[in-house]
């Protein structure tokens, strides 16, 4: 079974490991692989993790991937209309894993626009909740396609706050700022003591050169290990329980 | 007891060029689309639109009625970006105030409370402060923290759509999420509420809990009965989003000719004409050709 493990499945467990130790908090997961990873963590080593249906309910028994409690069933355990999400994130009982259109060496993330914000060459989705997420609780990023277009020297619009920006604020303004990991289809990245991105582990079959040549700035790969493979139990949960239609394969090239 | 019900055709009498208008709903959900369509039929322009935006923002932009959009996001939910809004942004033809979502809620709360600002942590360290240079920060009088001082937004006019209401302006939502329609109403000098159905006050709580009464008549100046009035956005549980028409809207916006034909079919008509066009479209194939 383990010989045919896909890159997408390696990414799922790498993302799942990001929720390790999170405890009884809301897992905010944007994207297919992050959504699968949060469910996997809840079914294995983080049983108290709180999951949302992506609409306005917390679900103790989630509806199928891509469905909401309103149209897909599942067991509702709390009513959380959109307005109350901000109360939850202000409380700190939340942990986000979001996407990034651009990200720099300090973890500044852009999802707002490419080019000059006043007249962008490409309008993206806007800063959305990224500024508030990053100053209130731990935030991780998921990049489905690791490339030098995403990992850039300078992002065009800082949406999610990076470590250099956080350090520049006075007093204890940024006391809750907490960037964790960046999981990509090539590697797991984390931050050095100076707040700079480095490679924590390379996915099986990926070389340090692969990562460096797809990253638009110098990145330290010297301490990189190899990303772990999913266990038999994890594979079974991913393939038969959480994502039987293999939506994960649409997000990650094999 | 004041009866506040007005016909849809009178809505344009309450809208003036240059107004700041707050729109309820969220993304492509429970948007007061019948009210928006009525504004599209008028000659007002130079509007400042305040919203968790959906297709109303794109439609108003495409009609050249927008000076500025103040938003937490603009999205069609099942389609990430509204193409008309995107085109206006990329052409630089509109001014924008882009906030973090939580900041946007803070701005509405401050406006509803008649406060000049409310503090929030969201935005600190981000480029939201750079792209909105008018924003100021405030030092906590109690700790060594600094917060963003989000200015309160007051609205000349609020536009909201609910499932049910009475003729005096009490409004009820029956779907899973109230969104921010109560805040929009409270932050507005005048508020027009459209509803799927006007019912008696007694009927409001006959089959739904009092907690579903979202907006009090104190905050509503006019009521419009507009069945299917959120279409093509969703108005759960009365109807889901019309994904087929939304997709048609988004693809039509891609070039001038297809947009012209979308306009003549769905916008250059009165509300009855719109609803007729929707019926015709829904019984057609995906290319808009009628099927027998």
PDB file of C-alpha atoms in Angstrom, chain A residues 54-57 70 79-84 86-87 90 108 112-113 116-136 155-162 165-166 169-176, chain B residues 26 29 52 71-75 80-81 85-86 89-92 94 96-103 105 109 120-128 130-133 139 143-147 173 176-183 214:
ATOM      1  CA  UNK A  54     -17.100  26.498   6.242  1.00  0.00           C
ATOM      2  CA  UNK A  55     -20.477  28.210   6.650  1.00  0.00           C
ATOM      3  CA  UNK A  56     -21.847  28.941  10.086  1.00  0.00           C
ATOM      4  CA  UNK A  57     -21.685  25.745  12.103  1.00  0.00           C
ATOM      5  CA  UNK A  70     -26.998  22.719   5.564  1.00  0.00           C
ATOM      6  CA  UNK A  79     -23.884  27.942  15.710  1.00  0.00           C
ATOM      7  CA  UNK A  80     -21.201  30.343  14.540  1.00  0.00           C
ATOM      8  CA  UNK A  81     -22.581  32.931  12.141  1.00  0.00           C
ATOM      9  CA  UNK A  82     -19.949  34.938  10.275  1.00  0.00           C
ATOM     10  CA  UNK A  83     -20.127  37.827  12.781  1.00  0.00           C
ATOM     11  CA  UNK A  84     -18.991  35.604  15.640  1.00  0.00           C
ATOM     12  CA  UNK A  86     -14.201  37.707  14.716  1.00  0.00           C
ATOM     13  CA  UNK A  87     -15.009  37.186  18.384  1.00  0.00           C
ATOM     14  CA  UNK A  90      -9.966  37.843  18.941  1.00  0.00           C
ATOM     15  CA  UNK A 108       4.771  38.333   4.650  1.00  0.00           C
ATOM     16  CA  UNK A 112      -4.800  41.144  -2.257  1.00  0.00           C
ATOM     17  CA  UNK A 113      -3.402  42.217  -5.629  1.00  0.00           C
ATOM     18  CA  UNK A 116       0.323  48.569  -7.641  1.00  0.00           C
ATOM     19  CA  UNK A 117      -2.653  48.179  -5.273  1.00  0.00           C
ATOM     20  CA  UNK A 118      -4.320  51.355  -6.676  1.00  0.00           C
ATOM     21  CA  UNK A 119      -4.375  49.940 -10.192  1.00  0.00           C
ATOM     22  CA  UNK A 120      -3.348  46.302  -9.969  1.00  0.00           C
ATOM     23  CA  UNK A 121      -2.119  44.347 -12.963  1.00  0.00           C
ATOM     24  CA  UNK A 122      -4.098  41.503 -11.401  1.00  0.00           C
ATOM     25  CA  UNK A 123      -6.775  41.880  -8.764  1.00  0.00           C
ATOM     26  CA  UNK A 124      -6.727  38.931  -6.340  1.00  0.00           C
ATOM     27  CA  UNK A 125      -9.261  38.137  -3.595  1.00  0.00           C
ATOM     28  CA  UNK A 126      -8.342  41.061  -1.312  1.00  0.00           C
ATOM     29  CA  UNK A 127      -6.652  40.976   2.096  1.00  0.00           C
ATOM     30  CA  UNK A 128      -9.724  39.107   3.454  1.00  0.00           C
ATOM     31  CA  UNK A 129      -9.009  37.971   7.032  1.00  0.00           C
ATOM     32  CA  UNK A 130      -5.239  37.660   6.729  1.00  0.00           C
ATOM     33  CA  UNK A 131      -4.249  40.830   8.651  1.00  0.00           C
ATOM     34  CA  UNK A 132      -6.510  39.913  11.581  1.00  0.00           C
ATOM     35  CA  UNK A 133      -5.602  36.222  11.585  1.00  0.00           C
ATOM     36  CA  UNK A 134      -1.856  36.839  11.706  1.00  0.00           C
ATOM     37  CA  UNK A 135      -1.970  39.282  14.632  1.00  0.00           C
ATOM     38  CA  UNK A 136      -4.363  37.173  16.709  1.00  0.00           C
ATOM     39  CA  UNK A 155       5.333  40.859  -1.857  1.00  0.00           C
ATOM     40  CA  UNK A 156       3.203  43.547  -3.527  1.00  0.00           C
ATOM     41  CA  UNK A 157       0.598  43.986  -0.742  1.00  0.00           C
ATOM     42  CA  UNK A 158       1.324  42.715   2.775  1.00  0.00           C
ATOM     43  CA  UNK A 159      -1.936  41.004   3.763  1.00  0.00           C
ATOM     44  CA  UNK A 160      -0.689  38.457   6.306  1.00  0.00           C
ATOM     45  CA  UNK A 161       1.931  40.056   8.568  1.00  0.00           C
ATOM     46  CA  UNK A 162       5.477  38.648   8.400  1.00  0.00           C
ATOM     47  CA  UNK A 165       6.880  43.596  10.247  1.00  0.00           C
ATOM     48  CA  UNK A 166       5.815  42.099  13.574  1.00  0.00           C
ATOM     49  CA  UNK A 169       5.845  47.123  16.032  1.00  0.00           C
ATOM     50  CA  UNK A 170       6.287  48.670  19.465  1.00  0.00           C
ATOM     51  CA  UNK A 171       5.534  47.245  22.906  1.00  0.00           C
ATOM     52  CA  UNK A 172       3.458  44.079  23.081  1.00  0.00           C
ATOM     53  CA  UNK A 173       1.237  44.952  20.109  1.00  0.00           C
ATOM     54  CA  UNK A 174       2.310  41.775  18.318  1.00  0.00           C
ATOM     55  CA  UNK A 175       2.305  39.434  21.321  1.00  0.00           C
ATOM     56  CA  UNK A 176      -0.084  37.012  19.594  1.00  0.00           C
TER      57      UNK A 176
ATOM     58  CA  UNK B  26     -22.694  38.771   2.258  1.00  0.00           C
ATOM     59  CA  UNK B  29     -25.979  35.676  -0.373  1.00  0.00           C
ATOM     60  CA  UNK B  52     -19.243  42.550   2.101  1.00  0.00           C
ATOM     61  CA  UNK B  71     -15.325  46.514   1.451  1.00  0.00           C
ATOM     62  CA  UNK B  72     -14.205  43.568   3.535  1.00  0.00           C
ATOM     63  CA  UNK B  73     -14.205  41.584   0.302  1.00  0.00           C
ATOM     64  CA  UNK B  74     -16.021  41.378  -3.031  1.00  0.00           C
ATOM     65  CA  UNK B  75     -16.776  37.801  -4.070  1.00  0.00           C
ATOM     66  CA  UNK B  80     -13.901  33.829  -6.437  1.00  0.00           C
ATOM     67  CA  UNK B  81     -13.969  37.263  -8.069  1.00  0.00           C
ATOM     68  CA  UNK B  85     -15.372  44.655 -10.070  1.00  0.00           C
ATOM     69  CA  UNK B  86     -12.065  43.148 -11.099  1.00  0.00           C
ATOM     70  CA  UNK B  89     -10.047  47.715 -10.172  1.00  0.00           C
ATOM     71  CA  UNK B  90      -7.575  46.864 -12.930  1.00  0.00           C
ATOM     72  CA  UNK B  91      -8.658  49.876 -15.009  1.00  0.00           C
ATOM     73  CA  UNK B  92      -8.230  52.105 -11.954  1.00  0.00           C
ATOM     74  CA  UNK B  94     -12.946  53.360  -9.068  1.00  0.00           C
ATOM     75  CA  UNK B  96     -11.357  51.637  -3.071  1.00  0.00           C
ATOM     76  CA  UNK B  97     -11.088  51.240   0.662  1.00  0.00           C
ATOM     77  CA  UNK B  98      -9.990  47.647   1.259  1.00  0.00           C
ATOM     78  CA  UNK B  99     -10.198  46.495   4.864  1.00  0.00           C
ATOM     79  CA  UNK B 100      -9.451  43.279   6.676  1.00  0.00           C
ATOM     80  CA  UNK B 101     -12.817  41.543   7.199  1.00  0.00           C
ATOM     81  CA  UNK B 102     -12.760  42.059  10.970  1.00  0.00           C
ATOM     82  CA  UNK B 103     -11.837  45.733  10.499  1.00  0.00           C
ATOM     83  CA  UNK B 105     -17.157  44.727  10.898  1.00  0.00           C
ATOM     84  CA  UNK B 109     -20.187  48.500  14.656  1.00  0.00           C
ATOM     85  CA  UNK B 120      -8.968  46.596  16.801  1.00  0.00           C
ATOM     86  CA  UNK B 121      -5.734  44.651  16.552  1.00  0.00           C
ATOM     87  CA  UNK B 122      -6.503  43.604  12.969  1.00  0.00           C
ATOM     88  CA  UNK B 123      -4.501  45.537  10.406  1.00  0.00           C
ATOM     89  CA  UNK B 124      -1.480  46.311  12.582  1.00  0.00           C
ATOM     90  CA  UNK B 125       1.742  45.576  10.691  1.00  0.00           C
ATOM     91  CA  UNK B 126      -0.088  44.998   7.393  1.00  0.00           C
ATOM     92  CA  UNK B 127      -0.333  47.108   4.227  1.00  0.00           C
ATOM     93  CA  UNK B 128      -3.988  47.885   5.039  1.00  0.00           C
ATOM     94  CA  UNK B 130      -0.504  51.835   3.739  1.00  0.00           C
ATOM     95  CA  UNK B 131      -3.268  51.471   1.141  1.00  0.00           C
ATOM     96  CA  UNK B 132      -5.626  53.463   3.390  1.00  0.00           C
ATOM     97  CA  UNK B 133      -3.340  56.335   4.450  1.00  0.00           C
ATOM     98  CA  UNK B 139      -2.123  53.636  21.941  1.00  0.00           C
ATOM     99  CA  UNK B 143      -1.033  48.521  28.247  1.00  0.00           C
ATOM    100  CA  UNK B 144       1.874  48.977  25.850  1.00  0.00           C
ATOM    101  CA  UNK B 145      -0.214  47.898  22.857  1.00  0.00           C
ATOM    102  CA  UNK B 146      -1.179  49.916  19.795  1.00  0.00           C
ATOM    103  CA  UNK B 147      -4.406  49.327  17.883  1.00  0.00           C
ATOM    104  CA  UNK B 173     -34.330  36.140   8.595  1.00  0.00           C
ATOM    105  CA  UNK B 176     -28.614  30.123   8.905  1.00  0.00           C
ATOM    106  CA  UNK B 177     -26.790  33.481   9.104  1.00  0.00           C
ATOM    107  CA  UNK B 178     -27.989  37.016   9.897  1.00  0.00           C
ATOM    108  CA  UNK B 179     -24.904  38.502   8.188  1.00  0.00           C
ATOM    109  CA  UNK B 180     -24.732  42.193   9.211  1.00  0.00           C
ATOM    110  CA  UNK B 181     -28.104  43.511   8.091  1.00  0.00           C
ATOM    111  CA  UNK B 182     -29.024  44.770  11.562  1.00  0.00           C
ATOM    112  CA  UNK B 183     -25.768  46.758  11.772  1.00  0.00           C
ATOM    113  CA  UNK B 214     -33.245  40.571  13.171  1.00  0.00           C
TER     114      UNK B 214
END
